[in-house]
Short mmCIF file of C-alpha atoms in Angstrom, two decimals:
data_model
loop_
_atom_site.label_atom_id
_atom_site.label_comp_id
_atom_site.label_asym_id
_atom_site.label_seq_id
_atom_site.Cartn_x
_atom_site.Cartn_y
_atom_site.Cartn_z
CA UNK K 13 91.70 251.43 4.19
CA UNK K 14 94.26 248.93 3.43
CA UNK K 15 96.18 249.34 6.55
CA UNK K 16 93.04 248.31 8.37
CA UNK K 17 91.86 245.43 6.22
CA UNK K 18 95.21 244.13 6.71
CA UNK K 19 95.41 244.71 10.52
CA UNK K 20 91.53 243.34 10.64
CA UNK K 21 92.92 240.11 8.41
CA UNK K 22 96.18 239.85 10.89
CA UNK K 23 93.80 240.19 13.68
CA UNK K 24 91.48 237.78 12.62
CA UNK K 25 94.29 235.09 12.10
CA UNK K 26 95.59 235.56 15.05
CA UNK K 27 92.49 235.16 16.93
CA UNK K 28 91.92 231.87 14.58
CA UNK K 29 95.77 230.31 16.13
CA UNK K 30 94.90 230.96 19.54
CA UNK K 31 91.45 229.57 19.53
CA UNK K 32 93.02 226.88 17.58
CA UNK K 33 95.90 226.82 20.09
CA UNK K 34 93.50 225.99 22.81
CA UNK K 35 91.57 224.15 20.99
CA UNK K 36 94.59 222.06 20.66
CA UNK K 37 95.89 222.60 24.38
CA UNK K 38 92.97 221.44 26.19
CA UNK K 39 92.63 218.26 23.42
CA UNK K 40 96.53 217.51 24.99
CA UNK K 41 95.32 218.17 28.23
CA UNK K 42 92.21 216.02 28.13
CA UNK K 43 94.81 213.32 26.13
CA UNK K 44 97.19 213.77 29.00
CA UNK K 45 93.80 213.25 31.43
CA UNK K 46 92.64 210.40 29.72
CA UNK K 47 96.00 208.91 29.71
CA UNK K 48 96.37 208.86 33.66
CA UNK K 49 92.84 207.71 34.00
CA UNK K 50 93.94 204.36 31.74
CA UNK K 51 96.62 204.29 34.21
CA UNK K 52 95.34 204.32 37.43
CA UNK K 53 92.65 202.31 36.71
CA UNK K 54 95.41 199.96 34.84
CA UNK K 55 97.03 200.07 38.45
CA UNK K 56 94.34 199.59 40.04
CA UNK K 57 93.35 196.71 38.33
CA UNK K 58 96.59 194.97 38.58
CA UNK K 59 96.43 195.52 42.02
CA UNK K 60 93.09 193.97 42.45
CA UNK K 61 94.41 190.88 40.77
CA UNK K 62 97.45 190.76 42.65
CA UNK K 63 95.16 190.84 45.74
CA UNK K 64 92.90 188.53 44.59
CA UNK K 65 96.08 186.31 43.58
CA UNK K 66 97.37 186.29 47.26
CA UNK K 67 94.31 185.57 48.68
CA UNK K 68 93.58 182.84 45.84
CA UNK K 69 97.24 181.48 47.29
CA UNK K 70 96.25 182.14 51.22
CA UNK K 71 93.22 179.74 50.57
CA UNK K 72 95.28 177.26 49.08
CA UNK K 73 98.03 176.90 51.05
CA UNK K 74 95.60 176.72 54.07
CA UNK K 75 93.35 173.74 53.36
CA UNK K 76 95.22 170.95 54.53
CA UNK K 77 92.94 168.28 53.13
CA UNK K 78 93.16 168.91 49.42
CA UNK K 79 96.28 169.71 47.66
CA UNK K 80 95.80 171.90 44.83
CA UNK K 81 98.10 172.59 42.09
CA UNK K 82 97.99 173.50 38.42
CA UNK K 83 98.87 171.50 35.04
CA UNK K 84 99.76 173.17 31.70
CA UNK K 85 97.89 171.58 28.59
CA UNK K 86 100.73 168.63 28.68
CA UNK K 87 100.01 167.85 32.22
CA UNK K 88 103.25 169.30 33.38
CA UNK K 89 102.96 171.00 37.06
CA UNK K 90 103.70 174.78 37.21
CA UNK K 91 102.19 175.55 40.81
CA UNK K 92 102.92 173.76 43.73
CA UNK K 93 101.65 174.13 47.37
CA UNK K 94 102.26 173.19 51.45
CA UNK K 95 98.68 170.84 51.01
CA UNK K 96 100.40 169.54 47.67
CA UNK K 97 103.57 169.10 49.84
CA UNK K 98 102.17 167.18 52.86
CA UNK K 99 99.92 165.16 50.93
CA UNK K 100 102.50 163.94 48.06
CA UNK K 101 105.67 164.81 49.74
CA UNK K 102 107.53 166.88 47.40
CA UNK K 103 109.06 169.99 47.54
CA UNK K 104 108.17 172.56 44.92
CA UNK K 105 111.63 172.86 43.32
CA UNK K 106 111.68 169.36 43.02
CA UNK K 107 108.47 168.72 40.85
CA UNK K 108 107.47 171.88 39.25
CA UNK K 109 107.66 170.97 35.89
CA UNK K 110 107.72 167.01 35.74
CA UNK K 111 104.84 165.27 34.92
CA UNK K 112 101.49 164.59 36.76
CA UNK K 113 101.93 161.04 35.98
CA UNK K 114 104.75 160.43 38.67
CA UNK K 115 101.95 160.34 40.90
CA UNK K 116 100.29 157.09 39.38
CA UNK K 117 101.31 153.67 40.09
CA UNK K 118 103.31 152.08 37.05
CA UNK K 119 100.35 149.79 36.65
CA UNK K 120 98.39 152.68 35.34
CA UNK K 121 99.62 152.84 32.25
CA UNK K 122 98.51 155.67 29.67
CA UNK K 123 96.07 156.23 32.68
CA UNK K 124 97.11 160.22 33.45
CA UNK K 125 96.60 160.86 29.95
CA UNK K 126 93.59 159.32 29.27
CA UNK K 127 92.08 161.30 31.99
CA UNK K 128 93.57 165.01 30.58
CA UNK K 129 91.69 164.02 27.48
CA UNK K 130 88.70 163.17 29.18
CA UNK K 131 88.75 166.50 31.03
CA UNK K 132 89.65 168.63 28.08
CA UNK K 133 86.59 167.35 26.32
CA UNK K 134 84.07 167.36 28.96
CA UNK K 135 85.62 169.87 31.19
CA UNK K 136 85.96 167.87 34.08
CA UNK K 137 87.15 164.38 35.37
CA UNK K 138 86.96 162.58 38.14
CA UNK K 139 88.63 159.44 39.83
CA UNK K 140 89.05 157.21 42.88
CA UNK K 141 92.26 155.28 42.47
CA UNK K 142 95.59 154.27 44.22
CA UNK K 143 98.30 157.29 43.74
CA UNK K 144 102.06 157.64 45.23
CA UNK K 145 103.74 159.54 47.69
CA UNK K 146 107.44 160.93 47.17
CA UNK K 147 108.55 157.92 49.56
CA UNK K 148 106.53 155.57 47.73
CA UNK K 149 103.93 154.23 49.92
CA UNK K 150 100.41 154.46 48.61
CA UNK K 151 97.28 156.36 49.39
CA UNK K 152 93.61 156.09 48.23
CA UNK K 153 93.32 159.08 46.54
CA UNK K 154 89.76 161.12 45.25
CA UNK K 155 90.77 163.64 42.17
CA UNK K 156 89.52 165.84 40.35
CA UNK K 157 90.75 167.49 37.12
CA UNK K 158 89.49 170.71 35.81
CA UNK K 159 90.10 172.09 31.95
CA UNK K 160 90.80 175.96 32.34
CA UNK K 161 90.41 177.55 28.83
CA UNK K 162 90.72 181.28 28.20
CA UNK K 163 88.15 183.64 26.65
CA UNK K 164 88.92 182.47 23.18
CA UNK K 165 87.86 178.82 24.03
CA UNK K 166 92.21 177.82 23.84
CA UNK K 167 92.93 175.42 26.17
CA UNK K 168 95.18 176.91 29.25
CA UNK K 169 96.31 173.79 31.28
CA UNK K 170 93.80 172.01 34.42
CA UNK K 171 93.49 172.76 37.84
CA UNK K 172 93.86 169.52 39.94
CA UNK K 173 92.34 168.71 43.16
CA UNK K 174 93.33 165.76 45.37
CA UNK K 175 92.10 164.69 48.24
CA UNK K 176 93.48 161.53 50.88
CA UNK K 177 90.52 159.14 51.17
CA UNK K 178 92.67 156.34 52.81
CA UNK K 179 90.78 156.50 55.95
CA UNK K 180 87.42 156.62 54.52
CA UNK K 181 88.12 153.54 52.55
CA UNK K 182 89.36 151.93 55.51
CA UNK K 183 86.58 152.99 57.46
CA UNK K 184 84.11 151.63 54.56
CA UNK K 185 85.77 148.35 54.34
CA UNK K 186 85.77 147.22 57.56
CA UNK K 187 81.87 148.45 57.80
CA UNK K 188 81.25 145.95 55.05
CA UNK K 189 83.26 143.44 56.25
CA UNK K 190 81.25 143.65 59.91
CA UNK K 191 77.72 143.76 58.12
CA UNK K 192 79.12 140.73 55.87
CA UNK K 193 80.25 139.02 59.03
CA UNK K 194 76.90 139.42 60.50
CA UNK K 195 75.30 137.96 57.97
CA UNK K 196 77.23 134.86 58.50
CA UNK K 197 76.23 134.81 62.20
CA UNK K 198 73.16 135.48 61.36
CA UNK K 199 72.68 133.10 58.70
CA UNK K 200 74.70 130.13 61.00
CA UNK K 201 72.23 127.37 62.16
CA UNK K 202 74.52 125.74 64.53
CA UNK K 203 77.56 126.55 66.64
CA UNK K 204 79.87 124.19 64.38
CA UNK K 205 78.16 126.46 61.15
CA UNK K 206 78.95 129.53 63.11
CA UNK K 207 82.44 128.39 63.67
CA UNK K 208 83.09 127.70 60.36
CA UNK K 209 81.93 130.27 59.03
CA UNK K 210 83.68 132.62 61.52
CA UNK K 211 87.22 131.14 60.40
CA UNK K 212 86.22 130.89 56.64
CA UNK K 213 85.59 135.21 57.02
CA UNK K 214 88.69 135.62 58.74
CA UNK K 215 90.83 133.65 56.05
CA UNK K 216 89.23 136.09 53.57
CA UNK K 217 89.85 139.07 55.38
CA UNK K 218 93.86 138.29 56.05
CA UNK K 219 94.07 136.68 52.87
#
């Protein structure tokens, strides 16, 4: 009667370890599972990004209108682009890094930094101002600065948008000048008036 109560015990223990070794087996094997699930999907995520980075830089590099670059919180450029290149005439490795404001005439002042504020408050500014090339010559310039913050609400850096507006300006200012011009004619009561007032707008205009 011992013998068996001990064989029944031993049995009963050993029954206990293996349900408890696969118990334990299939909790590895569902870790092991769960573990491979994190990383595919980890994978696949980081392949979605990197997807969604190349066609983020596809777009970019493609409009030839706007050049499009990046600024970290100090206004330093970290991205560069062929748009960014036409328009400004830089190569990447030779202003990644430097500051936005090389792009402002020295007249500007504290300008470029007055405008970072402004966009890191409101989230956005905008401006319609001279800016330089590499070479030095000058363009009318539309921009647009962009605060990028992360989840948290930290400042990241700004995106910056700029756009070559030279030949609307151009196009604007001699529209004014023609409807100002007709005014004169218009407003002319004799052919000596007319005169006059024909080489008094055209002083003005070379002037």
């Amino acid at each position: 009667e011992t013998l068996e109560l001990r064989i029944a015990a031993r049995t009963a223990e050993i029954e206990t370890a293996n349900t408890t070794l696969r118990t334990s087996r299939m909790a590895a094997l569902n870790l092991m599972q769960d573990a491979l699930d994190a990383r595919n999907q980890a994978e696949q995520a980081k392949e979605q990004i990197l997807k969604s980075e190349q066609r983020f830089r596809l777009l970019v590099d493609n409009v030839r209108d706007y050049a499009i670059l990046m600024l970290d919180p100090q206004g330093r450029i970290i991205t560069w682009n062929e748009s960014a290149e036409r328009l400004k005439g830089y190569k990447a490795q030779e202003i990644i890094g430097k500051h936005f404001s090389c792009f402002y005439l020295p007249e500007a002042g504290d300008k470029p930094d007055q405008e970072l504020a402004v966009a890191a408050r409101d989230g956005q500014c905008a401006d319609e101002d001279w800016r330089l090339r590499k070479d030095g010559t000058r363009f009318w310039a539309s921009v647009t600065i962009t605060a990028l913050r992360g989840n948290d609400g930290e400042l990241l850096g700004f995106a910056k948008i700029t756009r070559d507006i030279t030949e609307r300006k151009r196009a604007e200012k001699e529209r004014e000048a023609t409807a100002e011009f007709l005014a004169l004619v218009n407003e002319s009561e004799s052919t000596a008036d007319l005169i006059h007032s024909a080489a008094t707008f055209f002083q003005k205009q070379s002037g």
